[in-house]
XYZ file of C-alpha atoms in Angstrom:
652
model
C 95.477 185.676 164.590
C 97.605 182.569 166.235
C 97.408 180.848 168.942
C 100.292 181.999 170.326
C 98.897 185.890 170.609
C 96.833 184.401 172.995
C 100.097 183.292 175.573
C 103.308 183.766 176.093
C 106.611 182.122 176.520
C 106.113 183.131 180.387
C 102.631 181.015 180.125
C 104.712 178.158 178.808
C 105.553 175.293 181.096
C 107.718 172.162 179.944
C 108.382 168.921 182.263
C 107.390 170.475 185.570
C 107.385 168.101 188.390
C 104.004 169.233 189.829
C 102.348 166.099 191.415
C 98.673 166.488 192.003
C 95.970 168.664 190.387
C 95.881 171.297 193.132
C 99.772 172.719 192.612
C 98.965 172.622 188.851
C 96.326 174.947 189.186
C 97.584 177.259 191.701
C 101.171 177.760 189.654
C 98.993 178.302 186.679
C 96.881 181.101 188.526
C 100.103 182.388 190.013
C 101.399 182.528 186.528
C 98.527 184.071 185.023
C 98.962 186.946 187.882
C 102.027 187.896 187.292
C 102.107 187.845 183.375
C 98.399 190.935 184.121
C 96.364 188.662 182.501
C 93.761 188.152 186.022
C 93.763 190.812 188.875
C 92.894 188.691 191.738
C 94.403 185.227 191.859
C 92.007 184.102 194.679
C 88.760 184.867 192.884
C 89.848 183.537 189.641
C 91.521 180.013 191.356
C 87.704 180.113 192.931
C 86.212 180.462 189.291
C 88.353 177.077 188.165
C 87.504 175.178 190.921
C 83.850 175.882 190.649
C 83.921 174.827 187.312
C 85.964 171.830 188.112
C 83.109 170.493 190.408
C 80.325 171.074 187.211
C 82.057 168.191 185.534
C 84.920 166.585 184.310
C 87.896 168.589 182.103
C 89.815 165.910 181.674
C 90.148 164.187 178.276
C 91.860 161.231 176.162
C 95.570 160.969 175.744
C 96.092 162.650 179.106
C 95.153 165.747 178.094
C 92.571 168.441 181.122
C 90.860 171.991 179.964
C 90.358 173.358 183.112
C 89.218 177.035 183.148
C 87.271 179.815 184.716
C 85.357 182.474 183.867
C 85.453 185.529 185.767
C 85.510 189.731 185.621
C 88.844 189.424 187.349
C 90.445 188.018 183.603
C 91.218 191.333 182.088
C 91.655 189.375 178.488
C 91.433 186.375 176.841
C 94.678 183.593 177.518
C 96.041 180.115 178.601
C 98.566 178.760 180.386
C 99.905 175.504 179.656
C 101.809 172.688 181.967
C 103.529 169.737 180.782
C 104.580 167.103 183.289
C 107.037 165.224 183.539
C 105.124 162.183 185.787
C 101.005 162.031 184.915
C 98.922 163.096 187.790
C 96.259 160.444 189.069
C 94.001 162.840 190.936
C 91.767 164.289 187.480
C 88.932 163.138 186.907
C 88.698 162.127 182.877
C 86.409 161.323 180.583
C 88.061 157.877 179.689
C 88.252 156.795 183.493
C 92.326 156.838 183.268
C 92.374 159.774 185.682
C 96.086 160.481 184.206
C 97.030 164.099 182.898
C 100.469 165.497 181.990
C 99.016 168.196 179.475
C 97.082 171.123 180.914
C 95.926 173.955 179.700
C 94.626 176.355 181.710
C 92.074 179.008 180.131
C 91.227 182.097 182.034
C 87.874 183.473 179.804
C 86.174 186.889 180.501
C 82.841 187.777 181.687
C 82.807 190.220 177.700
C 85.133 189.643 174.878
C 85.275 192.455 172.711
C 88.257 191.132 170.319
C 87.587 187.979 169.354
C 90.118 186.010 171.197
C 88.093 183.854 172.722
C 86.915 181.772 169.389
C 90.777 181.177 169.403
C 90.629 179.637 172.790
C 88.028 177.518 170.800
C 89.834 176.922 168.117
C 92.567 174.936 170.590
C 90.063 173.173 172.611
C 88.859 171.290 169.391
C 92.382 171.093 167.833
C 93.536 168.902 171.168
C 91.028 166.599 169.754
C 93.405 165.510 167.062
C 96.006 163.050 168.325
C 98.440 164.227 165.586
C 98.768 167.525 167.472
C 98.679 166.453 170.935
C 101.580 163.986 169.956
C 103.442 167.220 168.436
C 102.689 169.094 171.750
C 103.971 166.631 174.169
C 107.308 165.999 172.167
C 108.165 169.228 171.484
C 111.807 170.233 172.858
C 111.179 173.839 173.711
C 109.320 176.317 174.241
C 109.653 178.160 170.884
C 108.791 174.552 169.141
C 105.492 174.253 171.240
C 104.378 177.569 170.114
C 104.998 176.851 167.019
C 103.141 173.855 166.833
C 100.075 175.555 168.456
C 99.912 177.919 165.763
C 100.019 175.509 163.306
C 96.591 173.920 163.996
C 95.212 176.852 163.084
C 95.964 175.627 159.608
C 94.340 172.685 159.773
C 91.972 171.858 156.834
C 88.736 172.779 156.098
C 85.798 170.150 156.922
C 84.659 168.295 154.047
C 81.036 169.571 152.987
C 78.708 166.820 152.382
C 76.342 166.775 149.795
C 72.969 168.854 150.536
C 70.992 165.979 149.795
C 72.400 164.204 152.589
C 70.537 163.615 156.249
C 71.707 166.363 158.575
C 71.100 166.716 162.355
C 70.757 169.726 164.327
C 73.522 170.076 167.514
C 73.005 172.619 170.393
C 76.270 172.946 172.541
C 76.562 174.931 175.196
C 78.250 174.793 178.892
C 78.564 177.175 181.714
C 82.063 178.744 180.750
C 81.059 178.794 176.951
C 84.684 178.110 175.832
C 86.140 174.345 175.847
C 83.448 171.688 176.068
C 80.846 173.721 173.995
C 82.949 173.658 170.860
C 84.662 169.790 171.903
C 81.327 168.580 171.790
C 80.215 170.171 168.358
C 83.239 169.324 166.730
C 82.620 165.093 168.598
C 79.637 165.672 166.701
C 80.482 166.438 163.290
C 83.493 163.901 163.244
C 80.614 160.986 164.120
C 78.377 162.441 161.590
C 80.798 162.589 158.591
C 81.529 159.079 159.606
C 78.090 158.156 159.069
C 77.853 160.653 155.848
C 75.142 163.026 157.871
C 75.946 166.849 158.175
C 75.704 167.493 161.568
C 75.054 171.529 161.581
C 76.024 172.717 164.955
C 75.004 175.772 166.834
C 77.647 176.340 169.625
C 76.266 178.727 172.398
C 79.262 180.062 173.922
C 80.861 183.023 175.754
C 81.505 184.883 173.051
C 77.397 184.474 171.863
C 75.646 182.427 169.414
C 77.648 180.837 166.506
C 76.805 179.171 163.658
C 73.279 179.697 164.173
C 70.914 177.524 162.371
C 67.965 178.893 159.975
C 64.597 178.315 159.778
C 65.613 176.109 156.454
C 67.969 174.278 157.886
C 65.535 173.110 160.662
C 63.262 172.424 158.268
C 65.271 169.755 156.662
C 66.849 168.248 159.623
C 65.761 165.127 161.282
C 65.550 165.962 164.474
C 67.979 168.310 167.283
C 70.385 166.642 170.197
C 70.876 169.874 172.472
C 73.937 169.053 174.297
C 74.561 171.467 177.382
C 75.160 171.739 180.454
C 72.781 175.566 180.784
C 69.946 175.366 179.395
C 70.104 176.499 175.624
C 68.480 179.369 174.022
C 65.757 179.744 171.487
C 64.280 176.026 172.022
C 60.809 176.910 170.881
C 62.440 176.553 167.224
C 62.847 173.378 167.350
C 58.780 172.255 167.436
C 58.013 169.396 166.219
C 61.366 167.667 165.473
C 62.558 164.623 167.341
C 65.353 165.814 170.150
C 68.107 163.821 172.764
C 68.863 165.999 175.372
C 72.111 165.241 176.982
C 74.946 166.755 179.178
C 77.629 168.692 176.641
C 80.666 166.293 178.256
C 78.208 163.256 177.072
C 79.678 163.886 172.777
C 82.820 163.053 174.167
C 82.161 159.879 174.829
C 79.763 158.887 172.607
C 78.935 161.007 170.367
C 77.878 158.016 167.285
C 76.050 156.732 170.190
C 73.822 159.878 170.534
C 73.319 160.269 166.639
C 71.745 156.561 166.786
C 69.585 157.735 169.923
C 68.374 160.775 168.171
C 67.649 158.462 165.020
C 65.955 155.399 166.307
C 64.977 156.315 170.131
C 64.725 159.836 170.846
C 63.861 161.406 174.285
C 60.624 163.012 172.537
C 59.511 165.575 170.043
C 59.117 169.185 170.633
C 55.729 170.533 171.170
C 54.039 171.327 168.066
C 53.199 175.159 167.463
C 52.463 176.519 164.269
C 54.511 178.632 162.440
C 54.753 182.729 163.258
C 55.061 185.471 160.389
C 57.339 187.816 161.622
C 56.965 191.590 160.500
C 59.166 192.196 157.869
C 60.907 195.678 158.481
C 61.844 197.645 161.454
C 62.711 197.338 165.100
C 59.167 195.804 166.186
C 59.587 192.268 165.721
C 63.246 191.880 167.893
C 61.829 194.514 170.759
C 58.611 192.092 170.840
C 60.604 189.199 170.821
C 62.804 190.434 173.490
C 59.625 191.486 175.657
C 58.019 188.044 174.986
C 61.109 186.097 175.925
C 61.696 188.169 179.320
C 58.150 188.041 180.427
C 58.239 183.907 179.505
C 61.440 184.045 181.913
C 60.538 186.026 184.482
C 57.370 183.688 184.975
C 58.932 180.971 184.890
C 61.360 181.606 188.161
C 57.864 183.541 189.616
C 55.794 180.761 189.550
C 57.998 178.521 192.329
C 57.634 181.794 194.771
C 54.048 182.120 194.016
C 53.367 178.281 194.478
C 55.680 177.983 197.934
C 53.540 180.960 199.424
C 50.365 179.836 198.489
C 50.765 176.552 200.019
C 52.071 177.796 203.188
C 49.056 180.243 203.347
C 46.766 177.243 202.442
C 48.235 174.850 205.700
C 48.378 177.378 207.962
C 44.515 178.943 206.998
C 43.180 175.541 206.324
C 44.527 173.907 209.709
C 43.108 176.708 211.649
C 39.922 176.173 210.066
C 39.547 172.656 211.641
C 40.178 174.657 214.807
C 37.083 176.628 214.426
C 39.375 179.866 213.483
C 38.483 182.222 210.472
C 40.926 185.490 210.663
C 44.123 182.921 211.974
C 46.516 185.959 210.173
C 45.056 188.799 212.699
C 47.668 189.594 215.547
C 45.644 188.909 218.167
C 47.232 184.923 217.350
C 50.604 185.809 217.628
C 50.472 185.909 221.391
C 47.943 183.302 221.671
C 47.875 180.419 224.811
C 47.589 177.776 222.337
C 51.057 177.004 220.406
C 49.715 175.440 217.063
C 47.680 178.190 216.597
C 50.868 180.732 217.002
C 52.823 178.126 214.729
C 49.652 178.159 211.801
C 49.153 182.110 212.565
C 53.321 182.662 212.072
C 52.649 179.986 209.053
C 50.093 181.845 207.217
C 52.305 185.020 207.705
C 55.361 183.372 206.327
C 53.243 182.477 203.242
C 52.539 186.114 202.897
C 56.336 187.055 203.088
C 57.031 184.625 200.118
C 54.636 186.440 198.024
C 56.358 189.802 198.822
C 59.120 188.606 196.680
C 57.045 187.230 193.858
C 57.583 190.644 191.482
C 61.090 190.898 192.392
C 62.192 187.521 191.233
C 59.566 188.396 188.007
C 60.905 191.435 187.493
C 65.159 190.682 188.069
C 65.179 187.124 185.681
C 63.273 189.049 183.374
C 66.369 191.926 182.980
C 68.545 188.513 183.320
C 66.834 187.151 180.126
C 67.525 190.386 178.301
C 70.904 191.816 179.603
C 72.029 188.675 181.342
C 74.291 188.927 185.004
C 74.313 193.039 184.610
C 70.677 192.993 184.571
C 69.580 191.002 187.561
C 70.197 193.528 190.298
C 68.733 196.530 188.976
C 65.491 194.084 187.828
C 65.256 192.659 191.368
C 65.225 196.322 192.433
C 62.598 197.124 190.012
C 60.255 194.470 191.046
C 61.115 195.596 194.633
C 59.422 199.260 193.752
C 56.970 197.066 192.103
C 55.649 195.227 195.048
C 55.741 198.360 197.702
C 58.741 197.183 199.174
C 60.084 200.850 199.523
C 56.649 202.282 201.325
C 57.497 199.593 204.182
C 61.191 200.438 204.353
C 61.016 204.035 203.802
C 58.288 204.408 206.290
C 55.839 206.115 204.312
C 52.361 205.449 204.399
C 48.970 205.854 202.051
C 51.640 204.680 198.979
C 50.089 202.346 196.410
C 52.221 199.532 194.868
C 52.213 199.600 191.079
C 52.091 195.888 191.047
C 52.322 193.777 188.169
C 52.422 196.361 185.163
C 55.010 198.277 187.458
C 57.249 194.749 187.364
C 56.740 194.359 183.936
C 57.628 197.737 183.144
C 60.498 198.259 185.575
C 62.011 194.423 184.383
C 62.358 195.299 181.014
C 63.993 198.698 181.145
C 66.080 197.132 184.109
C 67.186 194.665 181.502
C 67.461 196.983 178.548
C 69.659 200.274 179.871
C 71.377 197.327 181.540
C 72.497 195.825 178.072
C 72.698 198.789 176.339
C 75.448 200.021 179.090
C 77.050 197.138 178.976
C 77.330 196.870 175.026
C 78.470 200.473 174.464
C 80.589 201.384 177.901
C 84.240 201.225 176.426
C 86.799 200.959 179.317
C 90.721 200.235 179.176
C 91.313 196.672 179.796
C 92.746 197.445 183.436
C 89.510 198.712 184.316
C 87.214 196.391 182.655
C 86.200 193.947 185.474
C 84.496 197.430 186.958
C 82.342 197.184 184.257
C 79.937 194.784 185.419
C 80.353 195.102 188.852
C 80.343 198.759 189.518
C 79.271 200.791 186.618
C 76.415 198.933 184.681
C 74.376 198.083 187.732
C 75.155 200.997 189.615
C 73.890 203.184 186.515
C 70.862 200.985 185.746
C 69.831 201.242 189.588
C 70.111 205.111 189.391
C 67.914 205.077 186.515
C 65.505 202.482 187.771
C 64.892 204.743 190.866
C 64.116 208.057 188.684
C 61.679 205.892 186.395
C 60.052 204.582 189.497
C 60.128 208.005 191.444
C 58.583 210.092 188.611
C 56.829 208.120 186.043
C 55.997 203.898 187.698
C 55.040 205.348 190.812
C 52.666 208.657 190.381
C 51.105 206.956 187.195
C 49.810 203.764 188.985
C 49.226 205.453 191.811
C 46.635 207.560 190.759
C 44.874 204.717 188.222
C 44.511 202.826 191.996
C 43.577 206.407 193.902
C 41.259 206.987 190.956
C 39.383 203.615 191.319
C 39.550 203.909 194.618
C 36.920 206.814 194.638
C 35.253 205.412 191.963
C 34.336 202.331 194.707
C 33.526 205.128 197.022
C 31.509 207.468 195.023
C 28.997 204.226 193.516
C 28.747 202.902 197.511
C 25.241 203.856 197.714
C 24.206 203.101 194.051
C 22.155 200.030 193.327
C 23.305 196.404 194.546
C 24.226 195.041 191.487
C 26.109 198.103 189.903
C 27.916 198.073 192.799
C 28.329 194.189 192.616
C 29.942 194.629 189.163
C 32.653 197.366 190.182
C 33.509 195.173 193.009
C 33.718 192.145 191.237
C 35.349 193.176 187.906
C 38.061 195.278 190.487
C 38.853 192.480 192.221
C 39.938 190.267 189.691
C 41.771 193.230 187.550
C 44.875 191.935 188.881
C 44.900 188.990 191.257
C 45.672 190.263 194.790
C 47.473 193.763 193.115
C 46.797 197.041 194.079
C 43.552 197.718 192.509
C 42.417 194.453 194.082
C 42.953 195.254 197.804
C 42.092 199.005 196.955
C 38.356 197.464 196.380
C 39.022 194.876 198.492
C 39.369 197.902 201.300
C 36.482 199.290 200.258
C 34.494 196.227 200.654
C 35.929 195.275 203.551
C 34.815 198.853 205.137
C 31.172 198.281 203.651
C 30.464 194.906 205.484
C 32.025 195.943 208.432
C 28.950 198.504 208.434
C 26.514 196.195 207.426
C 25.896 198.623 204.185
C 26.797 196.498 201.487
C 27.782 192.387 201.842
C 31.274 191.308 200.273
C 29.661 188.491 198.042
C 30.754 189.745 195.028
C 34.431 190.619 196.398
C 34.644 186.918 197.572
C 33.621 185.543 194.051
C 35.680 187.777 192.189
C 38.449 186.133 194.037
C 37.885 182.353 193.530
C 36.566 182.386 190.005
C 39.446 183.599 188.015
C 42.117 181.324 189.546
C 39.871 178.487 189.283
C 38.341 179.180 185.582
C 41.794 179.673 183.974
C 43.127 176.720 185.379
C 40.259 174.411 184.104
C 41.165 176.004 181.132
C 44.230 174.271 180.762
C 43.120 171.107 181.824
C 39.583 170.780 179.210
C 41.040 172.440 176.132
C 41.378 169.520 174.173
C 37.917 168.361 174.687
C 36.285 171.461 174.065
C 38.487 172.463 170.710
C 40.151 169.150 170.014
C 43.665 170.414 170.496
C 45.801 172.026 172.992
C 45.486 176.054 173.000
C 48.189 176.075 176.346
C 51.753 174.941 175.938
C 53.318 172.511 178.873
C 54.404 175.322 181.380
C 51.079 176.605 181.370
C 49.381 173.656 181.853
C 51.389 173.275 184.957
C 50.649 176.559 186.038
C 47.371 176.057 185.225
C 47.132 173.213 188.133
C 48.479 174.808 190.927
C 46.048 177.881 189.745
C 43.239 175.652 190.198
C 44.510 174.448 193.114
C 45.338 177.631 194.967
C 41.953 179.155 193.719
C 40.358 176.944 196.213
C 42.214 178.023 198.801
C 41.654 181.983 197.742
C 44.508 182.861 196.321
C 44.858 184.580 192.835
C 48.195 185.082 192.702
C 48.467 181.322 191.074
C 47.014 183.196 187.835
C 49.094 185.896 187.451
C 51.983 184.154 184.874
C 48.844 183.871 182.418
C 48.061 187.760 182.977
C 51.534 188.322 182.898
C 52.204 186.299 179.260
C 48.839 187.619 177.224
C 47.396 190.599 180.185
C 44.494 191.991 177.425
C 42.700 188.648 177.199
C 43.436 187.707 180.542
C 42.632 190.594 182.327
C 39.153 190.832 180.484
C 38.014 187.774 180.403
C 38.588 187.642 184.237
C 36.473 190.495 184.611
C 33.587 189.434 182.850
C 33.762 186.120 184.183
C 33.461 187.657 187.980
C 31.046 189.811 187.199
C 29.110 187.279 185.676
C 29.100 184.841 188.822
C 28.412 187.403 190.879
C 25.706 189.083 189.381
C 24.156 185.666 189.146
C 24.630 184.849 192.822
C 23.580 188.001 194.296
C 20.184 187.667 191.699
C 19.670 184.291 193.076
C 19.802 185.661 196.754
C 23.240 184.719 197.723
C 24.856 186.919 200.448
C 28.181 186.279 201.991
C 28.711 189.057 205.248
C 32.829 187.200 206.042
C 35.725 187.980 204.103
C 35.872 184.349 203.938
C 36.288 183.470 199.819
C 38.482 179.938 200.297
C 36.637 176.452 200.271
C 35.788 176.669 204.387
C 34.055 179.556 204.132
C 31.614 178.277 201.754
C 29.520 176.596 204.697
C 28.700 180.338 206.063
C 27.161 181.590 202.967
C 23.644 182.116 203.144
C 21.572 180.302 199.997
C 24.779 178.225 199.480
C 23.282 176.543 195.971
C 22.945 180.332 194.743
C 26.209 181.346 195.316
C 27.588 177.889 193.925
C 25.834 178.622 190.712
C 26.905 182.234 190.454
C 30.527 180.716 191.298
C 30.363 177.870 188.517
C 29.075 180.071 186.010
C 31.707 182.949 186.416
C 34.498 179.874 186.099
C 32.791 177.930 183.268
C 32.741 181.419 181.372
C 36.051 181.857 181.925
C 37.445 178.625 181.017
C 35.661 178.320 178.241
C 36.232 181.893 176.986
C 39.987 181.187 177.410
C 39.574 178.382 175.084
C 37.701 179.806 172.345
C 39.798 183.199 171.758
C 42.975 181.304 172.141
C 41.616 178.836 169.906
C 40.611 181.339 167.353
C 44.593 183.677 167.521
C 46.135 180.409 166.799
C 43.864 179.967 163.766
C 44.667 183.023 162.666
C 48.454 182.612 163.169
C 48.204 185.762 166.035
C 49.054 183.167 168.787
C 51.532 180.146 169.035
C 51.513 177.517 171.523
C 55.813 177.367 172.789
């Protein structure tokens, strides 16, 4: 297919007078209109200029890129100005800031016919001074056609000699079109020149091309990811050297990165050991798919989880110094004294933030797997997940399904959402209602029916069911009952099943039946032993069993265990939930048990660092405390330790 398949003569522009970068631009929508190749001029003029403030798409030899991508471009094409005065007003890579060549690319949201590696194809070819020369002395329309088609016959790149060094190149920018395969092909010209093969995997709109194997990355010397998104499929890379650079930054100096990457890189990837993937079937892309949404989804949780946890912690902690226990209750909001509204409105602010911890889980984790389509309906899901309906709707007595709910609801968001989107065949006229209208509207619909009759009822009645099961052992023996509370409470981290035994507890101490000691263990100790997990690892095994991320999480678990709340530990129950979730039991039942044994008893639903004072036989319930976290840290170590042994666990 030719270049000029993807225009028209009506597209074509010679020696227009057009003096400054904003006429070009709005002619070139204009044009772009008329010819039915966009259906709203507005939103796709709003598309270039958004991309226009990312970073520069001006060039050498006077040549700018600019271009948008939007669901108002019903198919792939360009529209191309030449002027006869060079604009000063756009911003270029050589700091000339004169253009009088522009091409204007409008670039889909989904390209089903290949067009856009053509747009590709005529970013890279503008490279070549040779054709931009040809382009800007051309005396007609028909002649600059012509001369577009005819890079499409330019020769094939030399292939060096296997034996020969070879670097890795990740390209990717936000459109996925011009700069992303300008930079690869910057790249591989400095490469050749120093007689390395630079193999280049250019992330784009139209998907991953040219993607690298396991061999290749093998016998490369290291990886220079140039974007301007962040690139895909980084945990790959382990253990090689990398430069990590802006995807405008090849254009410049691209022999300048190569020596970087050779001599000073930025780092090297952290070491993991190699994974055996199953050999047949479905399994191994579905769990690769779940891992890689999950990793996601935590990733944009943990911010929510950290920002309400530390406005909890000010506003509790500040009231504390005040002599005030329960500053959350509503008899504060009304109260004579105005820091004490402020902290009491504080601490309830914190609380709000955490309401939106599953649905920002839940929606990036659908964006990881279906990308834009999915994030509604996954938001949504996570919505269902933390109970936001029962406040809305009214109702009352419902149960949140909590995190298995979001981490059920977030990947089916995200997987009718791609399948929709991948098999939904429209005419081109109607495709931009494609992802705005009919894939999330559809993937809603069925989010609410998988919520209504199957998230919903079944987690429900696991909570109703231990809910009894609290209420039926109340007046069994102290430490049975000890153990049920404990192990409850730390099932999932301030979820349903927690504050369904934390209700219970509650209920017992307010009738001086049963004291909530073991409630307010189980609710430090998990927090706090996973994140000294992270942090004595290699000391206790001699190498790191938690990758970065989770080492960071790790800290503000720790941190926010002191101040009561679980929630910091939930991305680690979220990533690997069997050990997590079990270890975490065990641990709280442990320091409990050995608390209440020692004669600990705590009557105030007081768990965070002030309360400790009020405990009565404070060494006994610091014992039973330490011991439930040093089992727990140390557990975490040990079986993590032993799966990567065994090649059943990687650290990313």
């Amino acid at each position: 297919m030719l270049l000029s398949h993807v225009t028209s003569d009506a597209l074509i522009f010679l020696d227009q007078p057009w003096s400054s970068r904003e006429i070009i631009l709005e002619n070139l929508c204009q044009r772009l209109f008329d010819a039915g190749k966009i259906t709203d001029k507005a939103a796709f003029l709003q598309a270039v200029w958004h991309r226009e403030s990312l970073s520069e798409t001006g060039f050498e030899q006077g040549i700018a890129i600019p271009h948008g991508k939007s669901p108002t471009v019903l198919q792939p094409a360009f529209a191309v100005a030449r002027l006869t005065k060079p604009v000063a007003d756009w911003p270029t890579m050589d700091g000339e800031d004169q253009v009088d060549l522009v091409f204007l690319l409008a670039v889909p949201e989904k390209d089903d016919e290949g067009h856009l590696r053509l747009l590709s194809t005529l970013s890279t070819a503008l490279m070549d001074e040779a054709n931009v020369a040809a382009l800007k002395k051309a005396d007609s329309v028909a002649a600059f056609l012509a001369t577009l088609d005819g890079v499409n016959n330019t020769p094939a790149k030399p292939v060096l000699p296997a034996s020969s060094q070879s670097i890795i190149v990740i390209t990717a920018c936000s459109a996925g079109i011009a700069h992303t395969y300008m930079a690869a092909e910057a790249l591989e010209k400095a490469g050749a020149a120093r007689g390395i093969t630079m193999l280049c995997e250019k992330q784009g709109a139209s998907g991953i091309e040219d993607a690298v194997t396991d061999a290749q990355i093998a016998r490369a010397q290291g990886v220079i990811f140039a974007t301007s998104v962040p690139p895909k499929g980084k945990a790959r890379f382990n253990g090689k050297p990398y430069v990590s650079t802006s995807v405008s930054e090849p254009l410049k100096n691209a022999d300048g990165l190569i020596e970087r990457l050779l001599h000073q890189p930025d780092g090297i990837m952290a070491e993991t050991r190699e994974q055996t993937a199953p050999a047949q079937g479905q399994q191994p892309r579905f769990l690769s798919t779940l891992y890689m949404g999950v990793s996601s989804g935590i990733s944009y949780m943990i911010p929510v989880i950290v920002a309400g946890g530390l406005m909890i912690g000010i506003g509790q902690l500040a009231a504390s110094i005040f002599g005030v226990t329960d500053i959350g209750s509503n008899r504060y909001a009304d109260h004579a004294s105005e820091t004490l509204v402020i902290l009491h409105f504080l601490t309830l602010y914190g609380s709000m933030i955490m309401k939106f911890m599953y649905p920002v889980f839940a929606a990036y984790m659908a964006y990881s797997i279906a990308d834009r389509p999915g994030l509604v309906p996954g938001f949504i899901g996570g919505a269902f997940a933390g109970g936001l309906h029962y406040t809305l709707w009214g109702g009352s007595g419902g149960i949140p399904s909590g995190f298995l709910g979001a981490l059920i609801l977030g990947l089916l968001a995200g997987l009718i959402a791609d399948h929709l989107n991948r098999h939904i065949r429209l005419h081109k006229h109607l495709q931009a209602m494609k992802p705005m209208l009919i894939v999330p509207g559809l993937t809603v619909l069925a989010i609410f029916f998988i919520n209504f009759y199957f998230v919903d009822p079944v987690f429900g009645g696991i909570n109703q069911f231990f809910q009894r099961f609290i209420v039926a052992h109340g007046t069994g023996s102290t430490l049975i009952l000890a153990m049920i509370i404990a192990s409850l409470t730390a099932f999932d981290l301030g979820g349903p099943v927690n504050k369904s035994a934390g209700a219970i507890a509650i209920g017992l101490a307010a009738d001086h039946i049963f004291p909530l000691t073991a409630r307010v263990l189980a609710i430090v100790i998990p927090p706090i032993g996973i994140g000294l997990a992270t942090i004595i690892d290699r000391y206790i095994v001699r190498q790191r069993v938690f990758d970065e991320n989770q080492r960071i999480t790790g800290t503000t678990s720790l941190i926010l265990g002191f101040l009561a709340i679980g929630e910091g530990a939930i991305p680690f129950m979220l990533k690997n939930p069997l050990i997590t979730i079990s270890i975490n039991m065990l641990g709280a039942v442990l320091g409990a048990v050995i608390a209440i044994s020692l004669g600990s008893v705590q009557w105030l639903p007081l768990p965070a660092i002030w309360g400790w004072p009020l405990v009565q036989n404070l060494p006994a319930y610091l014992t039973g405390m330490a011991s439930g976290i040093a089992f727990i840290a140390l557990a975490n170590v040990f079986v993590r330790y032993h799966l990567i042994k065994r090649g059943r666990m990687a650290i990313e």
